[in-house]
Coordinates of C-alpha atoms (C1' of nucleotides) in Angstrom, one line a residue:
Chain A
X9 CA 0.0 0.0 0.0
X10 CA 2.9 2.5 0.9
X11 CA 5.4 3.5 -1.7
X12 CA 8.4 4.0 -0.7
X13 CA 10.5 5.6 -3.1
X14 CA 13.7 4.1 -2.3
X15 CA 16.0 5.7 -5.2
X16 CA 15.1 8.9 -3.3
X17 CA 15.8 7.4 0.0
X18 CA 18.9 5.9 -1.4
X19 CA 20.6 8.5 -2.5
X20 CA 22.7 11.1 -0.5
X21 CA 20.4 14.2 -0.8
X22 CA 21.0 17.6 -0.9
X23 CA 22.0 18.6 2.9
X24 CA 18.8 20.8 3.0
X25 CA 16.3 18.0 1.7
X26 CA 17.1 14.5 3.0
X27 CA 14.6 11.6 3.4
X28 CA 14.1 9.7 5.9
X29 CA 12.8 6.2 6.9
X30 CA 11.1 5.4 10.5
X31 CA 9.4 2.1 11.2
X32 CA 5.8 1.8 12.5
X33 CA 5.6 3.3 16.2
X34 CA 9.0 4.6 16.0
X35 CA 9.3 8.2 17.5
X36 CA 10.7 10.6 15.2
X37 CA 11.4 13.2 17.5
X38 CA 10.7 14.1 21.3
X39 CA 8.6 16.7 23.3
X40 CA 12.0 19.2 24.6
X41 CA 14.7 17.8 22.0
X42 CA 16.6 20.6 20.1
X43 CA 14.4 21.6 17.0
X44 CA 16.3 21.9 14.1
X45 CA 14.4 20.5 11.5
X46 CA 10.9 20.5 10.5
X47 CA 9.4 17.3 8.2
X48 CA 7.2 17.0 5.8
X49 CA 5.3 13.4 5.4
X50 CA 6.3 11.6 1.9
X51 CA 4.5 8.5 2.4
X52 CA 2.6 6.8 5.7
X53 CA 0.9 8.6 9.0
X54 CA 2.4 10.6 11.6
X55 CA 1.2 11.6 14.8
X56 CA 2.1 14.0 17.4
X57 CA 1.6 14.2 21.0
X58 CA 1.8 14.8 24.3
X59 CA 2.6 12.8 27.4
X60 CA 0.7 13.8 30.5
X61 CA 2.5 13.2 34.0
X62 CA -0.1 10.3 34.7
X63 CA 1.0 8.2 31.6
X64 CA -1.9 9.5 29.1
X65 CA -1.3 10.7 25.9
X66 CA -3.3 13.5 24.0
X67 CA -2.6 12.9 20.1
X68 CA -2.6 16.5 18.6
X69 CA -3.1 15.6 15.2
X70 CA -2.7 13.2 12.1
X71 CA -0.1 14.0 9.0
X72 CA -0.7 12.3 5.8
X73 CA 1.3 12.8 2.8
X74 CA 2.4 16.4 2.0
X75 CA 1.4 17.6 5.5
X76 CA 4.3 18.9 7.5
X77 CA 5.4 18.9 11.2
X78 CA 7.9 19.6 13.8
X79 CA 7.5 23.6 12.8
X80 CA 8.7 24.5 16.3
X81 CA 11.1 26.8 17.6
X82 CA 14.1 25.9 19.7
X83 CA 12.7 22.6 21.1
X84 CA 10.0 20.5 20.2
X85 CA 6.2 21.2 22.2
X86 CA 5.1 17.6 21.0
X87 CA 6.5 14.2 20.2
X88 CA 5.7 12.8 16.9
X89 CA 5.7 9.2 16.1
X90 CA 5.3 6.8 13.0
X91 CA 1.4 5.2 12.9
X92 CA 2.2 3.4 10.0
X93 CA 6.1 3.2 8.0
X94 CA 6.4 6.5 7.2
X95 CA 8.7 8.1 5.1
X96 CA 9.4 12.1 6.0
X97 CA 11.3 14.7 4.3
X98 CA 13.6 16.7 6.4
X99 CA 13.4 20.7 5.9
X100 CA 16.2 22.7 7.5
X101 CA 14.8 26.0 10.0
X102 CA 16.0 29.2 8.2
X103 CA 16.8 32.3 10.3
X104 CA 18.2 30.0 13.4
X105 CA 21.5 28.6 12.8
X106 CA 22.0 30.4 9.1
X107 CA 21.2 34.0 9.5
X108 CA 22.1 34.7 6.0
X109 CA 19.6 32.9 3.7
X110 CA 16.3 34.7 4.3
X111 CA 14.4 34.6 1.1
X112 CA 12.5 31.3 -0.2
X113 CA 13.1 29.6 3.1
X114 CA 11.3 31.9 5.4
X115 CA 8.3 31.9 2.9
X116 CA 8.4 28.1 3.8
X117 CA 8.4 28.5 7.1
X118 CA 5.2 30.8 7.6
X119 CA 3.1 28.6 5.1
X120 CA 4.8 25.9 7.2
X121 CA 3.5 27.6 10.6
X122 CA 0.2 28.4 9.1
X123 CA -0.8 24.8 8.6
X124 CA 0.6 23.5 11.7
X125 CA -2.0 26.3 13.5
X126 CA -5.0 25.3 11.2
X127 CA -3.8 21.5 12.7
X128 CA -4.2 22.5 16.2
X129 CA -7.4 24.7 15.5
X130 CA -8.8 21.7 14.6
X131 CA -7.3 19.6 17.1
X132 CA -9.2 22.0 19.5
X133 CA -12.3 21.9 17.4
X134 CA -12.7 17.9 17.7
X135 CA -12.1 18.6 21.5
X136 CA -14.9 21.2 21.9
X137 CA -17.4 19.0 21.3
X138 CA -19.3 17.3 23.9
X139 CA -20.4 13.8 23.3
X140 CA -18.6 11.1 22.2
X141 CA -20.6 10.6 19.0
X142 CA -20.4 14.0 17.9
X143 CA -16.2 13.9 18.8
X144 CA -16.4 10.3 16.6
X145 CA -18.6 11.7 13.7
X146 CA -16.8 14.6 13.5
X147 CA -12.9 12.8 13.1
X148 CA -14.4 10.2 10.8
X149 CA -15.8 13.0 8.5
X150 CA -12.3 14.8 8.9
X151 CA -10.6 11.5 7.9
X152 CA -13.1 11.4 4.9
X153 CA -12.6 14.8 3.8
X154 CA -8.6 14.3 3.9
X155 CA -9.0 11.4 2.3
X156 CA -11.4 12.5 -0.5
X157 CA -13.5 9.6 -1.5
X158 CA -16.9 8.7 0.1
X159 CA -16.3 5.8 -0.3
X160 CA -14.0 3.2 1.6
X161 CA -12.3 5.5 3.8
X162 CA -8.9 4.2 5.5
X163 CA -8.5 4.2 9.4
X164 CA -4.8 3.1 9.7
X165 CA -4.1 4.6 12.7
X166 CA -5.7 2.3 16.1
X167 CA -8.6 2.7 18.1
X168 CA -5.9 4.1 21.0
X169 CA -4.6 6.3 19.2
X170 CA -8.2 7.7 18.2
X171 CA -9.5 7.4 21.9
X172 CA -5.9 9.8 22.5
X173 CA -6.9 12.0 20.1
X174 CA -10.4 12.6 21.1
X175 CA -10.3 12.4 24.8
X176 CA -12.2 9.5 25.1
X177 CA -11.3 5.4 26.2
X178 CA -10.8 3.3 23.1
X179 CA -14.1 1.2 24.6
X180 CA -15.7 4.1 24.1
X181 CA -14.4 4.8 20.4
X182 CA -15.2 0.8 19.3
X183 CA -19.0 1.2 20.9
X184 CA -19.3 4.6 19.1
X185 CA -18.3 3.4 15.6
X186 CA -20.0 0.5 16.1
X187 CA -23.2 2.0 17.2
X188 CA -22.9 5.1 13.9
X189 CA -22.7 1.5 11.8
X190 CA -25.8 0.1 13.5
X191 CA -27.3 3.5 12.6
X192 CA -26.8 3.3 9.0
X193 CA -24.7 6.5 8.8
X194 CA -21.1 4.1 8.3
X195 CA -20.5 0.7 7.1
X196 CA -17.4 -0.6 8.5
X197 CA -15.4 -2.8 5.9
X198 CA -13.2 -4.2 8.9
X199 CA -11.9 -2.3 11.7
X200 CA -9.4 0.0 9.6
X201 CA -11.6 0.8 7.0
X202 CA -14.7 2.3 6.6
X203 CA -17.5 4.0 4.1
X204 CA -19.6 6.9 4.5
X205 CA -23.3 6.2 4.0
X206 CA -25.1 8.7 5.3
X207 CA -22.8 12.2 4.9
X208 CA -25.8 14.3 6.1
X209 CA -26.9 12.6 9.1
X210 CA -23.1 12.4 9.9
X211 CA -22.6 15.9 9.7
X212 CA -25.6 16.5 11.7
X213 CA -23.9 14.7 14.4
X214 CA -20.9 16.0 14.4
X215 CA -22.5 19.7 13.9
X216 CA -20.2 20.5 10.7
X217 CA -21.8 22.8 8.7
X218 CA -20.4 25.0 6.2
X219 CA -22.9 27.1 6.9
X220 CA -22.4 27.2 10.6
X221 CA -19.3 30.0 9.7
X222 CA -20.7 33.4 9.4
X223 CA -24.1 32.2 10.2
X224 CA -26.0 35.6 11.1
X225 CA -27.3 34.6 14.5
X226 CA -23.4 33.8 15.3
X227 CA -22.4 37.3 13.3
X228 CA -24.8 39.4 14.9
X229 CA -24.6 38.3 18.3
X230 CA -25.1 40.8 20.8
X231 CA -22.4 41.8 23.6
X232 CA -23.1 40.7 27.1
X233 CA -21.6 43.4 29.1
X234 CA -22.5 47.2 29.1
X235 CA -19.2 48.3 27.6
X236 CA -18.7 52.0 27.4
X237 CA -16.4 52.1 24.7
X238 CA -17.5 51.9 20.8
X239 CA -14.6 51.2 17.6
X240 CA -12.4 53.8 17.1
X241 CA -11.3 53.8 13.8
Chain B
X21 CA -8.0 49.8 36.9
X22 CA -7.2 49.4 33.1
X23 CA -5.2 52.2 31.9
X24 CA -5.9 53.4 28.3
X25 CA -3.7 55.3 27.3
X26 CA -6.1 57.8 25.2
X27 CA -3.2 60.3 24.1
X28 CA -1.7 57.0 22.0
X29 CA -5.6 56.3 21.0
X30 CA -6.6 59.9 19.9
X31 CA -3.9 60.7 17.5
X32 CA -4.0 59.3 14.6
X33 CA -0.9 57.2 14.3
X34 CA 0.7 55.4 11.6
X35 CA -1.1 53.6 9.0
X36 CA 0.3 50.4 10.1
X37 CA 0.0 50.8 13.3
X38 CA -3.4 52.2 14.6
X39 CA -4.9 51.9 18.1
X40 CA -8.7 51.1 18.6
X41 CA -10.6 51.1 21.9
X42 CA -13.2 48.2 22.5
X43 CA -15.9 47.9 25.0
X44 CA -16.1 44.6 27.3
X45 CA -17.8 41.5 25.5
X46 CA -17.9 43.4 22.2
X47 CA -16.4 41.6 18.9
X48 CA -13.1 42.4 17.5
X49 CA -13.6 40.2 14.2
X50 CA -15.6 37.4 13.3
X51 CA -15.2 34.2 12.3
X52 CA -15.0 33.9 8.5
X53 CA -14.5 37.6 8.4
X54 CA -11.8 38.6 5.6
X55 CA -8.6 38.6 7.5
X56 CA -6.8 41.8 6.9
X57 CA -4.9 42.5 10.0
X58 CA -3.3 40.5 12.9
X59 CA -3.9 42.5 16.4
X60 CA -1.9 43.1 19.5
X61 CA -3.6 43.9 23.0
X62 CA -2.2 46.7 24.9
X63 CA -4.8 46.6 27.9
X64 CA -7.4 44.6 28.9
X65 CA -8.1 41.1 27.5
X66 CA -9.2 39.5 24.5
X67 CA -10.7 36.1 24.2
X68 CA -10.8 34.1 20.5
X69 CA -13.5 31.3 20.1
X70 CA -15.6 29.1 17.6
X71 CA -19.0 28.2 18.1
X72 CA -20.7 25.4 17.3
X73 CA -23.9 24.9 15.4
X74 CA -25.8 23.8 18.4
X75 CA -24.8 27.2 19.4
X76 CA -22.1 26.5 22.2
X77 CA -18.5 28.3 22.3
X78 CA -15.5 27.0 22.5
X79 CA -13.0 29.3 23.9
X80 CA -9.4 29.0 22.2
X81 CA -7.6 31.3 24.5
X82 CA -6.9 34.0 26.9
X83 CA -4.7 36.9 25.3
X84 CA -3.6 39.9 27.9
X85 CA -1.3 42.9 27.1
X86 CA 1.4 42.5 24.8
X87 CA -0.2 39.1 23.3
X88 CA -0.9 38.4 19.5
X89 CA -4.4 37.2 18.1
X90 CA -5.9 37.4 14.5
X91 CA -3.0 35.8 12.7
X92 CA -4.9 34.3 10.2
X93 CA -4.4 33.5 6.7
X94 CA -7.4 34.7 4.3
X95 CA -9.8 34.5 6.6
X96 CA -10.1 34.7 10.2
X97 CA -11.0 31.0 12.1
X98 CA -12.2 32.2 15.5
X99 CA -14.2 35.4 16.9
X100 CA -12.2 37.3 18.8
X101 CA -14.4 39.0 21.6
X102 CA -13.2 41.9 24.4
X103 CA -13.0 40.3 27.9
X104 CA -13.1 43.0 28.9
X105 CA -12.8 47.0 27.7
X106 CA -9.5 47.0 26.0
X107 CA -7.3 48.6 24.0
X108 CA -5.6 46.6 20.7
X109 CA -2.8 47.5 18.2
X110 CA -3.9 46.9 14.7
X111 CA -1.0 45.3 12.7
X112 CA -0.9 44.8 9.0
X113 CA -0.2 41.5 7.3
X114 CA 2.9 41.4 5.1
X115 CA 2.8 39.3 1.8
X116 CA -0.7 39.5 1.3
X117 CA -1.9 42.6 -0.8
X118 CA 1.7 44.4 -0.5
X119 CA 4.7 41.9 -1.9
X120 CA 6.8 44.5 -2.2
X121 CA 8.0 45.3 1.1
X122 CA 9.1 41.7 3.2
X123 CA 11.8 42.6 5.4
X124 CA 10.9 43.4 9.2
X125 CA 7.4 42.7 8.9
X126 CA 7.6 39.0 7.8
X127 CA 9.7 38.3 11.2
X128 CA 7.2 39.9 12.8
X129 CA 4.1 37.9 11.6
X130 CA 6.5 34.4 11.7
X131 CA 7.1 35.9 15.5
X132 CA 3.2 35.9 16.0
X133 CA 2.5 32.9 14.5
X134 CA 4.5 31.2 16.5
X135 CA 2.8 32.1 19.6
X136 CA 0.0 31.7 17.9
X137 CA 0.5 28.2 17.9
X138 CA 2.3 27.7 21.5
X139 CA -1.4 29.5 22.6
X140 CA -2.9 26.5 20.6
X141 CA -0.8 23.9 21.9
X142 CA -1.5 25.1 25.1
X143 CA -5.5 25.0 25.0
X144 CA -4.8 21.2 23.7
X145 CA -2.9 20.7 26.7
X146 CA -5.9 21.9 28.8
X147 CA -8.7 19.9 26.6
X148 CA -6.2 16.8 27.1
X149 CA -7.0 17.1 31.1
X150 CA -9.2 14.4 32.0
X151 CA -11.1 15.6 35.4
X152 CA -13.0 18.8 35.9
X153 CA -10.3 19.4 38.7
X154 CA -7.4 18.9 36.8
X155 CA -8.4 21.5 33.7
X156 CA -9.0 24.2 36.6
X157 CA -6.1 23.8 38.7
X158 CA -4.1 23.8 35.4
X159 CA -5.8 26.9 34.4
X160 CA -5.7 28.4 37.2
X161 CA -1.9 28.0 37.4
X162 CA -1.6 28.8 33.8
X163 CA -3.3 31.9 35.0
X164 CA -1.0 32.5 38.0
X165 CA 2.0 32.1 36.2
X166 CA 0.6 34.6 33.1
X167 CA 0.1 37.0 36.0
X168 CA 3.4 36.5 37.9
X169 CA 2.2 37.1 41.5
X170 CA 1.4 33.6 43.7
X171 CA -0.8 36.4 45.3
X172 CA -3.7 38.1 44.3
X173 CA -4.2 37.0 41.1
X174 CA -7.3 38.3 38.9
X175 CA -10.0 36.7 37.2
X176 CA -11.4 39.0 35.2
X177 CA -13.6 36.6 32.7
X178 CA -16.3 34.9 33.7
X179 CA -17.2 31.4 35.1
X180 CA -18.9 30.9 31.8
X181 CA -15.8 32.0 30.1
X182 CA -14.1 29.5 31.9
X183 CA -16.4 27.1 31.4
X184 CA -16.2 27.6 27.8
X185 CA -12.7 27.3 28.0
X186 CA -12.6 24.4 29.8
X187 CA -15.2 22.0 28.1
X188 CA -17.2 21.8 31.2
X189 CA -19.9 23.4 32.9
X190 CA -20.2 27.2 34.5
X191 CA -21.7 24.7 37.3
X192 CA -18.6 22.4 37.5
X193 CA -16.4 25.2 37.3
X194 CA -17.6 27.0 40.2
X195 CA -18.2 23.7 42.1
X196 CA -14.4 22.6 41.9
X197 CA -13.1 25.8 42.5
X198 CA -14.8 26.0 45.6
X199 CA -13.6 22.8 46.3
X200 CA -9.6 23.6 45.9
X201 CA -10.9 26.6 48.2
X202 CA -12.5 24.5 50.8
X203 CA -9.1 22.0 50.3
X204 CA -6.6 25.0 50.9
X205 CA -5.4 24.9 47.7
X206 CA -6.7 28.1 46.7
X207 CA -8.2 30.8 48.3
X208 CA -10.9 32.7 47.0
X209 CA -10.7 36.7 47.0
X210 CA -14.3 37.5 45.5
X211 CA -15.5 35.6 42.4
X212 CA -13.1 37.1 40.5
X213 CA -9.3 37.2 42.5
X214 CA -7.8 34.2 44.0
X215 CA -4.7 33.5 45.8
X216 CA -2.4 30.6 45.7
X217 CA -1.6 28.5 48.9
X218 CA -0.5 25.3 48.2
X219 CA 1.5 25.4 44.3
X220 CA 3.1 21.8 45.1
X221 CA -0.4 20.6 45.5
X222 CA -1.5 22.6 42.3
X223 CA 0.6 21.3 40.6
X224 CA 0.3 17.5 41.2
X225 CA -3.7 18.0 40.5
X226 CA -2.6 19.5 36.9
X227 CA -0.3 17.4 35.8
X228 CA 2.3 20.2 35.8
X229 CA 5.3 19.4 35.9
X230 CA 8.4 21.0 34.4
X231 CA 9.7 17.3 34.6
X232 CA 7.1 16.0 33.0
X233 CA 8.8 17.2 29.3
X234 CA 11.5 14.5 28.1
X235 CA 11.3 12.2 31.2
X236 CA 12.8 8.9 31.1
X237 CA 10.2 7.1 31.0
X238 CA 8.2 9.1 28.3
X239 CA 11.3 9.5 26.0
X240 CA 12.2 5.9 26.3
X241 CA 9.0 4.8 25.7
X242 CA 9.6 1.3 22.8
X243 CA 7.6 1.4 19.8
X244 CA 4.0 -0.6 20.1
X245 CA 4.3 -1.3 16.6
X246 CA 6.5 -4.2 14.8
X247 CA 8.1 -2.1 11.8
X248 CA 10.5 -3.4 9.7
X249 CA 12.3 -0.1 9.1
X250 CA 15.0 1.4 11.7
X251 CA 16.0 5.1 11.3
X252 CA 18.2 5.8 7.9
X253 CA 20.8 8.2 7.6
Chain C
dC26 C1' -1.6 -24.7 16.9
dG27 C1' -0.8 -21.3 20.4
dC28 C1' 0.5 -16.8 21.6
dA29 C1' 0.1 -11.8 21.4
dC30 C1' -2.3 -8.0 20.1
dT31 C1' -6.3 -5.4 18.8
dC32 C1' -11.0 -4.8 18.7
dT33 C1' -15.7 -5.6 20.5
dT34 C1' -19.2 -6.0 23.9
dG35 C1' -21.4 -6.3 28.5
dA36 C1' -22.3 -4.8 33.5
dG37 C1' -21.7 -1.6 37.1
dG38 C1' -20.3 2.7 39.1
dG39 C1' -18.9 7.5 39.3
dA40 C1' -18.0 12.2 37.4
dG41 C1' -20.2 15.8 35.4
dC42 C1' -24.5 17.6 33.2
dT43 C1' -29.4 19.1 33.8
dC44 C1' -32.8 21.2 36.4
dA45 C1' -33.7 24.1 40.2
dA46 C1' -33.3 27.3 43.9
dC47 C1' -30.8 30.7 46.3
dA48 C1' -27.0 34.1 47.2
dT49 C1' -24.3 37.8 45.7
dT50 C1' -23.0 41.6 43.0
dT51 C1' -23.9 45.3 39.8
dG52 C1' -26.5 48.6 37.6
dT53 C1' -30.7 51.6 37.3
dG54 C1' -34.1 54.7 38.6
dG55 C1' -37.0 56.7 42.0
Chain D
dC25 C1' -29.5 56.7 49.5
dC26 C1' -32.5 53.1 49.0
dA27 C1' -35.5 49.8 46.2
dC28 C1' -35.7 47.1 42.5
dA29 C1' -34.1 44.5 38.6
dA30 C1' -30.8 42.1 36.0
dA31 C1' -26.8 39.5 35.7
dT32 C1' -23.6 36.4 37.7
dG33 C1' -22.1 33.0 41.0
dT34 C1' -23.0 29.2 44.3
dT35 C1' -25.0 25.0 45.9
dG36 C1' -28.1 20.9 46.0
dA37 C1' -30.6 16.6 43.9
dG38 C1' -31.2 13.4 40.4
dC39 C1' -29.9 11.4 36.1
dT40 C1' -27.1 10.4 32.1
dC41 C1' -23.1 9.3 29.7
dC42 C1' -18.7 7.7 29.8
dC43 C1' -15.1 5.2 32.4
dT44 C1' -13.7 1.0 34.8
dC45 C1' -13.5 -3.7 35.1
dA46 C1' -14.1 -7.9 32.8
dA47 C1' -14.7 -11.3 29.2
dG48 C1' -14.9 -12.8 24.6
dA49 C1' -14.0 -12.5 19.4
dG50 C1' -11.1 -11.7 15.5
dT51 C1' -6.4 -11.5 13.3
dG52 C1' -1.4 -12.0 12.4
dC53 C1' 2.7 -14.4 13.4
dG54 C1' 6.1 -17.7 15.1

DNA sequence: CGCACTCTTGAGGGAGCTCAACATTTGTGG
DNA sequence: CCACAAATGTTGAGCTCCCTCAAGAGTGCG
């Protein structure tokens, strides 16, 4: 299923742009090492997270191909780890360590930063909601969406690390995506795999809604305190 | 209490860099909005958040003087709403609309998104909490520190705020925070000041521990997974 | 074939939500 | 200054949803 590309692996690389093999479950990095690269997925699933003082883990987001990670400054804020063999590219940081190159790099870096932000935004979105179908329905339509089709959707990463990402127990996860397959609104093809059947009733659950940006009863809501002030300019 | 500065508000500045006075629980920007400008908050506090389609927020942070918000691309993802009456700096974007000039400024929007995401990453951490007691005391130190002083340290949003913040309940917040009262953890100076006695204990409720990043344990932890791939180059 | 791992499903209990009432604070107008 | 109203915060009782504990089913590998 995963290509690996090995001439490019094979070969030495510019120093700026090597590639990089790590096994299923491998970490890649650590929370607090020094960051001096940032990675962009070639080929398998990464995911990064954090360890809690108790042992949990809260997964802070999925990378498929052509998403990047590891866009931090000085030292790492997350570990990231292989959910399937990955293959990454490695991107050298631009202002730290190499003050004089500044032009095509930095460019890099803020679209870099910009999608790493949109990750967590979304990370925070799954989080907000409140039940654990609506936190289910909503990653399984993400996963769809990434993934394009609507049909036969891949769920290569395992119920743990969903229950991580969401916040819930993987018990919990497996009765939820069994009970939204009961329902009629999945059909599970095995436990890593699955198909969309009912995309409205889904997004109902998971209250996505395109329309749910810039709807006017969110625009126009009035403020609760009695402010004195008004805009200025 | 909040100082405003109206000799830096009434003039009327530099293009780029215009002051605007906003009244407590007004808007700043709304979701979906056409993102022209990043903001910095010179008094008061700002607080950005989504809402969902059954109507509920969820608050993606805090931001008090000298803080960044609005650094969007395109369009803004989150309302940004005054905490209270504040005072914000309006920043232009760089690239977008003007690619001629790229020096200073594109340091200065990398700079913001960067805490940006550290602000994200840090609302993640708080979601990841599993009790009602451990998001509070984490937020409530997270608030402390933000603050400096172990004494006196204000409140100034709401329960609901917190609530909001917090995934639970205005109920549940005030509940456990008078319960880290009652357990001399805390102690409560009006609804809206509080006073840390017991940080140690704090602490260990939240999870908080500066060891807690790159422990033994968590950074020795052996893949789960049985790859056939090891690290290369 | 047996072991290890993952996923699924059931039963029971507890944390937090809902509903409700009351307390406190803040703002307004007489 | 006080009376009233509105908003916010606190606390209690009951219930629901999810977690915990436990067992069983499915799959891959040696």
């Amino acid at each position: 299923v995963i290509t690996l590309y090995p001439q490019d692996v094979e070969n030495g690389g510019a120093p700026s742009s090597s590639l990089m093999r790590i096994g299923k479950g491998v970490a890649i990095y650590y929370e607090g090492d020094q960051a001096k690269r940032w990675y962009e997925v070639v080929s398998g699933i990464v995911r990064t997270c954090r360890y809690h003082v108790d042992g949990h883990r809260q997964l802070t987001g999925f990378f498929y191909a052509g998403d990047f990670f590891g866009v931090d400054e000085d030292s790492y804020k997350e570990t990231a780890e292989a959910v399937t063999n990955v293959v990454v590219r490695r991107h050298a940081h631009d202002a730290t360590g190499q003050p004089g190159g500044r032009g095509k790099s930095s460019e890099e870096t803020e679209s870099a930063l910009r999608k790493a932000l949109t990750s967590a935004q979304q990370c925070i979105f799954l989080l907000g909601h409140r039940t654990a179908a609506e936190r289910v329905a909503a990653f399984l339509l993400a996963a769809a969406i990434r993934l394009g089709a609507t049909k036969g959707v891949p769920l290569p990463m395992s119920r743990n690390d969903i229950a991580d990402h969401l916040g819930l127990t993987i018990h919990t996860v497996s009765r939820t995506i069994s009970d939204l397959a009961r329902r009629r609104l999945i059909a599970l093809e095995g436990p890593q795999r699955f198909r969309v059947l009912d995309e409205a009733g889904l997004r109902d659950l998971a209250g996505e809604d395109p329309t749910s940006i810039a709807t006017e009863e969110n625009r126009r809501r009035q403020p609760t305190g009695q402010g004195e002030y008004r805009e200025f300019v």
